Amino acid sequence: MSIIVTGGAGFIGSNFVLDWLAQSDEMVINLDKLSYAGNLENLSSLQGNSSHQFVKGDIADTNLLVALFAQYQPRAVINFAAESHVDRSILGPGEFVQTNIVGTFNLLEAVRAYWGALPAVQKTAFRFLHVSTDEVYGSLAPDAPAFTETHRYEPNSPYSASKAASDHLVRAYHHTYGLPVLTTNCSNNYGPYHFPEKLIPLMIVNALAGKPLPVYGDGQQVRDWLYVKDHCSAIRRVLEGGTLGDVYNVGGWNEKPNLEIVQTVCALLDELRPRADGVSYAEQVTYVTDRPGHDRRYAIDASKIERELNWKPAETFSTGIRKTVEWYLANESWVANVQSGSYRDWVTANYVERQA
Ligand code: NAD
Ligand code: TYD
């Protein structure tokens, strides 16, 4: 038996593959095109593990997909592959349309052809799990109830619009062709191997480098944070027991304004790696020009997955963020290796024009 994971060299995908192979010897075929966000170093502990087969390739490459399905006969496909950063989608939306919409469409077509030709028993057992985001639901007013699975789609960024389109395609393939799909819509993740263009790892890395900590706008935008390994356990639960065609919202019941997140990171660094001058890292906070169209608040109502699949996060925010800061302090060479020329080009593109 085997599963195909797409995007398994990225942040969440690599955590998923590592957790999967720590608990099972079922083979993982990891298809990733190694964009700027894909990093084989995340998977270095799997060297020599014959249950992990890495394939460099694009989810939009139909010929490659057909060959992979024929060779490995997977019982499931879990689709993490995506362009995932809102700020990049603002500066260059084209890649988001290509991977998140066209790529998902090509993947669905290849899966449909493979699944349609399976013998009855394998056909019934097969699953396509699509990993999506709470951002498809748009922005919440401060006192509005959290997003349920039936909240209307109101995506506001090119990233969330492209993910929304992919979710709709996945839904349509179930309703039209009977494809056995499952969709998860998760809140903001954090944890090991998080590329330092996203809020939490960027703040850790910049703080340690003595650089400004760029808070967009007033820093009062609210996100709901989930430790990445809890997201991985939720995906495994949905894969095992989810109702075909259903959507499961996944979240940590951890709504926090960005400024509080940054202050928490600074306080942990003050404790674990204090600045030589004794001043708090919080002194490095710098308010900068806001993100255009910035969603004010996301919040996930995760009661369906808890009720139906008995899933709950294992980490609280305070345990998860401590583990995360400790991981970055213990993995400085990983951080140094991802700060390549293209990373520096991104930092220039996104931050130099922002007024302090
Ligand atoms: P990431 O950007 O860290 O990783 C994405 C991975 O996909 C990279 O390894 C990249 O090389 C690969 N990839 C990109 N385009 C590809 C293509 N065309 N073909 C094959 N591989 C390709 O993203 P992430 O944070 O790990 O997110 C994974 C998934 O989870 C995404 O679908 C994202 O929308 C979703 N999600 C992320 C979060 C979050 O907080 N990070 C929250 C909810 C949902
Ligand atoms: P991010 O990690 O990019 O995730 P998302 O936009 O998908 O929620 O950003 C999280 C929040 O942090 C978001 O409200 C934007 C804000 N933010 C900053 O204030 N400064 C930064 O440098 C970054 C990258 C994000």
XYZ file of C-alpha atoms and ligand atoms in Angstrom:
425
model
C 0.000 0.000 0.000
C 1.137 3.550 -0.619
C -0.044 7.135 -0.589
C 0.974 10.054 -2.779
C 1.643 13.320 -0.977
C 2.035 16.442 -3.116
C 4.003 19.404 -1.782
C 5.695 17.178 0.786
C 8.909 19.213 0.799
C 7.119 22.342 2.056
C 6.320 23.358 5.608
C 3.174 21.355 6.392
C 3.776 18.605 3.828
C 7.219 17.742 5.219
C 5.862 17.671 8.782
C 3.091 15.374 7.523
C 5.514 12.993 5.786
C 7.816 12.867 8.838
C 4.885 12.176 11.187
C 3.389 9.596 8.824
C 6.609 7.594 8.560
C 7.184 7.845 12.315
C 3.913 5.971 12.810
C 3.611 3.703 9.785
C 5.729 1.878 7.233
C 3.201 2.492 4.473
C 5.119 3.984 1.551
C 4.886 7.708 0.779
C 5.513 8.962 -2.742
C 6.346 12.615 -2.268
C 5.729 14.712 -5.412
C 7.087 18.243 -5.108
C 8.363 20.654 -7.727
C 10.778 22.246 -5.221
C 9.678 25.839 -5.640
C 11.432 28.403 -3.409
C 9.304 26.968 -0.544
C 10.253 23.327 -1.093
C 13.281 22.140 0.839
C 14.678 18.607 0.843
C 16.627 19.433 3.993
C 13.290 19.148 5.843
C 13.335 15.451 4.919
C 17.009 14.713 5.538
C 16.200 12.410 8.480
C 14.477 10.089 5.963
C 17.660 9.397 4.002
C 17.949 5.646 3.487
C 14.293 5.069 4.440
C 12.890 2.997 1.569
C 9.313 3.913 2.584
C 9.933 7.470 1.322
C 10.196 8.003 -2.425
C 10.809 11.593 -3.494
C 9.814 12.629 -7.030
C 10.651 16.120 -8.281
C 7.750 17.259 -10.429
C 4.751 19.501 -10.939
C 1.139 18.633 -10.061
C 0.221 20.223 -13.405
C 2.328 17.657 -15.323
C -0.324 15.202 -16.497
C 2.085 12.712 -18.101
C 4.125 12.464 -14.921
C 0.979 11.989 -12.811
C -0.335 9.220 -15.064
C 3.027 7.416 -14.865
C 3.194 7.776 -11.055
C -0.322 6.391 -10.542
C 0.411 3.454 -12.844
C 3.693 2.667 -11.094
C 2.659 3.045 -7.446
C -1.110 2.322 -7.434
C -1.703 4.572 -4.400
C -4.719 4.118 -2.130
C -4.852 7.877 -1.452
C -3.590 11.248 -2.661
C -3.105 14.109 -0.195
C -2.729 17.441 -1.934
C -0.589 19.983 -0.070
C 1.114 21.431 -3.174
C 0.317 25.119 -3.531
C 1.656 28.606 -3.673
C 0.887 29.602 -0.108
C 2.023 33.137 0.756
C -0.517 35.990 0.614
C 2.120 38.714 0.164
C 3.651 36.876 -2.811
C 0.171 36.507 -4.316
C -0.223 40.287 -4.132
C 3.092 40.941 -5.905
C 2.671 38.080 -8.432
C -0.697 36.321 -8.665
C 0.038 34.339 -11.865
C 1.857 31.449 -10.169
C -1.084 31.090 -7.764
C -3.548 30.648 -10.611
C -1.185 28.181 -12.312
C -0.438 25.893 -9.356
C -3.476 26.287 -7.131
C -6.117 26.241 -9.860
C -4.644 24.716 -13.053
C -2.386 22.373 -11.071
C -5.243 21.117 -8.887
C -7.405 20.682 -11.986
C -4.742 18.588 -13.759
C -4.216 16.541 -10.615
C -7.964 15.919 -10.298
C -8.138 14.821 -13.931
C -5.288 12.356 -13.471
C -6.844 11.047 -10.252
C -10.228 10.669 -11.944
C -8.743 8.599 -14.777
C -6.759 6.400 -12.348
C -9.620 5.940 -9.875
C -12.152 5.246 -12.638
C -10.122 2.261 -13.836
C -9.526 0.693 -10.396
C -11.097 -2.657 -9.482
C -14.193 -2.287 -7.258
C -12.542 -2.908 -3.873
C -9.685 -0.434 -4.434
C -12.103 2.041 -5.988
C -14.239 2.055 -2.851
C -11.227 2.448 -0.569
C -9.541 5.264 -2.548
C -9.414 8.839 -1.139
C -8.373 12.253 -2.489
C -7.760 14.645 0.391
C -7.405 18.329 -0.474
C -5.644 20.534 2.075
C -7.092 24.031 2.123
C -7.286 27.132 4.255
C -9.694 29.170 6.372
C -8.795 32.192 4.220
C -11.354 31.100 1.582
C -14.093 32.301 3.969
C -12.838 35.910 3.959
C -12.623 38.280 6.897
C -14.741 38.230 10.097
C -16.086 41.186 12.083
C -14.664 41.319 15.649
C -17.759 39.819 17.274
C -18.899 37.467 14.464
C -19.046 33.725 15.162
C -16.114 31.643 13.934
C -16.178 30.051 10.446
C -18.194 26.838 10.190
C -18.008 24.531 7.160
C -21.115 26.191 5.683
C -19.809 29.761 5.894
C -20.015 31.367 2.465
C -16.824 31.701 0.444
C -15.581 35.311 0.324
C -11.881 35.148 -0.588
C -10.115 38.524 -0.620
C -6.542 37.875 -1.804
C -5.277 36.228 -4.984
C -4.003 33.429 -2.719
C -7.351 32.777 -1.050
C -9.251 33.189 -4.332
C -7.039 30.568 -5.981
C -7.479 28.190 -3.037
C -11.253 28.805 -3.142
C -11.268 27.898 -6.836
C -9.389 24.679 -6.093
C -11.852 23.807 -3.316
C -14.737 24.313 -5.746
C -13.115 22.032 -8.324
C -12.618 19.327 -5.697
C -16.249 19.649 -4.624
C -17.445 19.496 -8.243
C -15.432 16.330 -8.945
C -17.272 14.638 -6.080
C -20.720 15.791 -7.117
C -20.233 15.256 -10.854
C -17.984 12.203 -11.075
C -18.407 10.658 -7.630
C -14.685 11.084 -6.887
C -14.134 10.158 -3.197
C -12.833 13.510 -1.955
C -12.312 15.081 1.452
C -11.410 18.725 2.084
C -9.849 20.301 5.168
C -9.866 24.065 5.752
C -7.302 24.900 8.401
C -6.268 28.034 10.236
C -2.710 29.470 10.398
C -0.095 26.840 11.187
C 3.228 27.331 12.969
C 6.059 25.016 14.011
C 9.289 23.427 12.707
C 10.396 23.930 9.057
C 8.204 27.019 8.587
C 9.751 29.153 5.840
C 10.784 32.519 7.338
C 8.609 34.639 5.053
C 5.554 33.943 7.272
C 4.878 35.890 10.465
C 6.197 33.657 13.258
C 9.455 32.360 11.718
C 10.170 35.790 10.189
C 9.930 37.386 13.630
C 12.211 34.762 15.226
C 14.810 35.045 12.475
C 14.750 38.856 12.311
C 14.864 39.194 16.091
C 17.978 37.024 16.350
C 19.617 38.921 13.470
C 18.996 42.273 15.208
C 16.669 43.371 12.400
C 13.336 45.251 12.637
C 10.217 43.158 13.396
C 7.819 44.477 10.716
C 4.235 44.596 12.030
C 1.727 45.426 9.282
C -0.712 48.261 10.063
C -1.810 48.391 13.703
C -0.934 44.724 14.423
C -4.482 44.059 15.649
C -5.381 41.611 12.856
C -6.486 38.323 14.392
C -5.465 34.836 13.275
C -6.314 31.440 14.771
C -3.054 29.507 15.296
C -2.574 25.735 15.192
C 0.657 23.827 15.856
C 1.574 22.085 12.596
C 1.688 18.585 14.088
C -1.914 19.012 15.222
C -2.868 19.884 11.648
C -1.104 16.694 10.499
C -2.999 14.573 13.036
C -6.289 16.147 11.893
C -5.522 15.259 8.263
C -4.797 11.662 9.251
C -8.111 11.494 11.131
C -10.071 12.905 8.179
C -8.323 10.498 5.816
C -9.246 7.531 8.040
C -12.777 8.450 9.010
C -14.061 11.480 7.102
C -17.384 11.305 5.261
C -16.853 11.366 1.495
C -17.495 14.765 -0.054
C -17.418 16.494 3.327
C -15.439 19.525 4.460
C -13.750 19.649 7.873
C -12.614 22.907 9.453
C -9.431 22.493 11.487
C -8.298 25.020 14.088
C -6.682 25.444 17.441
C -9.230 27.660 19.249
C -6.334 30.100 19.556
C -7.364 33.488 18.257
C -4.676 36.088 18.796
C -3.823 39.519 17.405
C -0.536 39.654 15.493
C 1.073 42.060 17.944
C 0.469 39.636 20.802
C 2.095 36.861 18.754
C 5.155 39.024 18.127
C 5.372 40.001 21.806
C 5.127 36.333 22.847
C 7.954 35.398 20.479
C 10.050 38.268 21.879
C 9.381 37.212 25.493
C 10.433 33.627 24.752
C 13.608 34.804 23.043
C 14.314 37.157 25.987
C 14.153 34.080 28.218
C 15.939 31.528 26.018
C 18.496 33.662 24.145
C 18.607 37.134 25.759
C 20.115 40.003 23.788
C 23.703 40.804 24.788
C 22.673 44.355 25.789
C 19.887 43.071 28.071
C 17.214 45.006 26.140
C 14.043 43.097 25.120
C 13.657 41.968 21.517
C 10.302 43.793 21.645
C 12.329 46.992 21.112
C 12.831 45.819 17.518
C 9.064 45.979 16.715
C 8.502 48.395 13.814
C 5.062 49.266 12.456
C 5.102 49.267 8.651
C 2.651 49.932 5.807
C -0.263 47.509 5.920
C -0.891 44.684 3.446
C -3.399 45.751 0.735
C -6.819 44.151 1.350
C -5.564 42.756 4.666
C -8.164 40.410 6.222
C -8.906 41.624 9.737
C -9.870 38.406 11.447
C -9.994 34.649 10.862
C -11.451 32.209 13.399
C -12.241 28.527 12.946
C -15.091 26.673 14.557
C -13.534 23.204 14.805
C -16.492 21.549 16.528
C -17.464 19.315 13.565
C -14.127 17.485 13.412
C -14.126 17.156 17.197
C -17.693 15.823 17.316
C -17.587 13.512 14.287
C -13.981 12.358 14.264
C -12.979 12.864 17.877
C -10.057 15.106 16.926
C -8.641 17.778 19.213
C -5.325 19.630 19.134
C -2.693 18.251 21.507
C -0.847 21.570 21.916
C -2.006 24.825 23.445
C -0.562 27.988 21.945
C 1.851 28.400 24.846
C 3.258 24.856 24.548
C 3.414 24.993 20.736
C 5.072 28.395 20.464
C 7.720 27.428 23.020
C 8.537 24.266 21.040
C 8.691 26.355 17.876
C 11.093 28.982 19.252
C 13.252 26.206 20.725
C 13.315 24.448 17.334
C 14.555 27.594 15.561
C 17.230 28.133 18.211
C 18.395 24.522 17.792
C 18.348 24.629 13.965
C 20.299 27.727 13.030
C 21.992 25.999 10.091
C 18.554 25.164 8.583
C 17.675 28.861 8.907
C 20.988 29.963 7.370
C 20.533 27.567 4.436
C 17.057 28.861 3.517
C 18.209 32.474 3.542
C 19.560 32.196 0.012
C 19.827 34.919 -2.617
C 16.206 34.405 -3.657
C 15.084 34.794 -0.036
C 16.989 38.077 0.212
C 15.401 39.229 -3.066
C 11.972 38.496 -1.580
C 12.726 40.462 1.596
C 13.775 43.424 -0.547
C 10.666 43.166 -2.759
C 8.216 42.927 0.152
C 9.717 45.215 2.784
C 11.884 47.933 1.247
C 8.927 49.892 -0.133
C 6.993 49.645 3.162
C 7.195 52.878 5.145
C 8.135 52.487 8.789
P 4.598 25.831 1.526
O 4.610 27.008 0.602
O 5.546 25.784 2.668
O 4.843 24.483 0.687
C 4.255 24.258 -0.549
C 5.002 23.104 -1.212
O 4.381 22.838 -2.478
C 6.472 23.420 -1.516
O 7.289 22.319 -1.144
C 6.501 23.620 -3.020
O 7.750 23.265 -3.619
C 5.381 22.714 -3.470
N 4.800 23.119 -4.750
C 4.432 24.376 -5.139
N 3.928 24.333 -6.375
C 3.951 23.032 -6.791
C 3.562 22.370 -7.974
N 3.032 23.056 -9.003
N 3.715 21.033 -8.047
C 4.287 20.328 -7.020
N 4.684 20.926 -5.873
C 4.525 22.257 -5.766
O 3.094 25.706 2.011
P 2.510 25.128 3.380
O 2.428 26.220 4.362
O 3.213 23.883 3.717
O 1.021 24.803 2.914
C 0.677 23.516 2.406
C -0.793 23.509 2.056
O -1.559 23.827 3.208
C -1.182 24.556 1.012
O -2.136 23.998 0.156
C -1.792 25.688 1.820
O -2.749 26.403 1.073
C -2.423 24.916 2.953
N -2.561 25.639 4.235
C -1.483 26.284 4.780
C -1.634 26.931 6.014
C -0.471 27.617 6.678
O -0.657 28.269 7.725
N 0.759 27.496 6.190
C -2.871 26.931 6.658
C -3.952 26.261 6.057
C -3.783 25.609 4.853
P 1.241 35.293 7.303
O 2.166 34.492 8.144
O 1.733 35.808 5.992
O -0.077 34.414 7.121
P -1.537 34.815 6.511
O -1.434 36.095 5.778
O -1.779 33.661 5.600
O -2.457 34.876 7.685
O 0.738 36.530 8.147
C 0.063 36.351 9.387
C -0.366 37.710 9.858
O 0.800 38.469 10.169
C -1.123 38.497 8.806
O -2.159 39.245 9.446
C -0.082 39.438 8.227
C 0.843 39.693 9.405
N 2.258 39.950 9.062
C 2.908 41.065 9.578
O 2.331 41.862 10.347
N 4.214 41.269 9.244
C 4.893 40.434 8.407
O 6.100 40.697 8.106
C 4.215 39.271 7.899
C 4.915 38.308 6.995
C 2.896 39.065 8.251
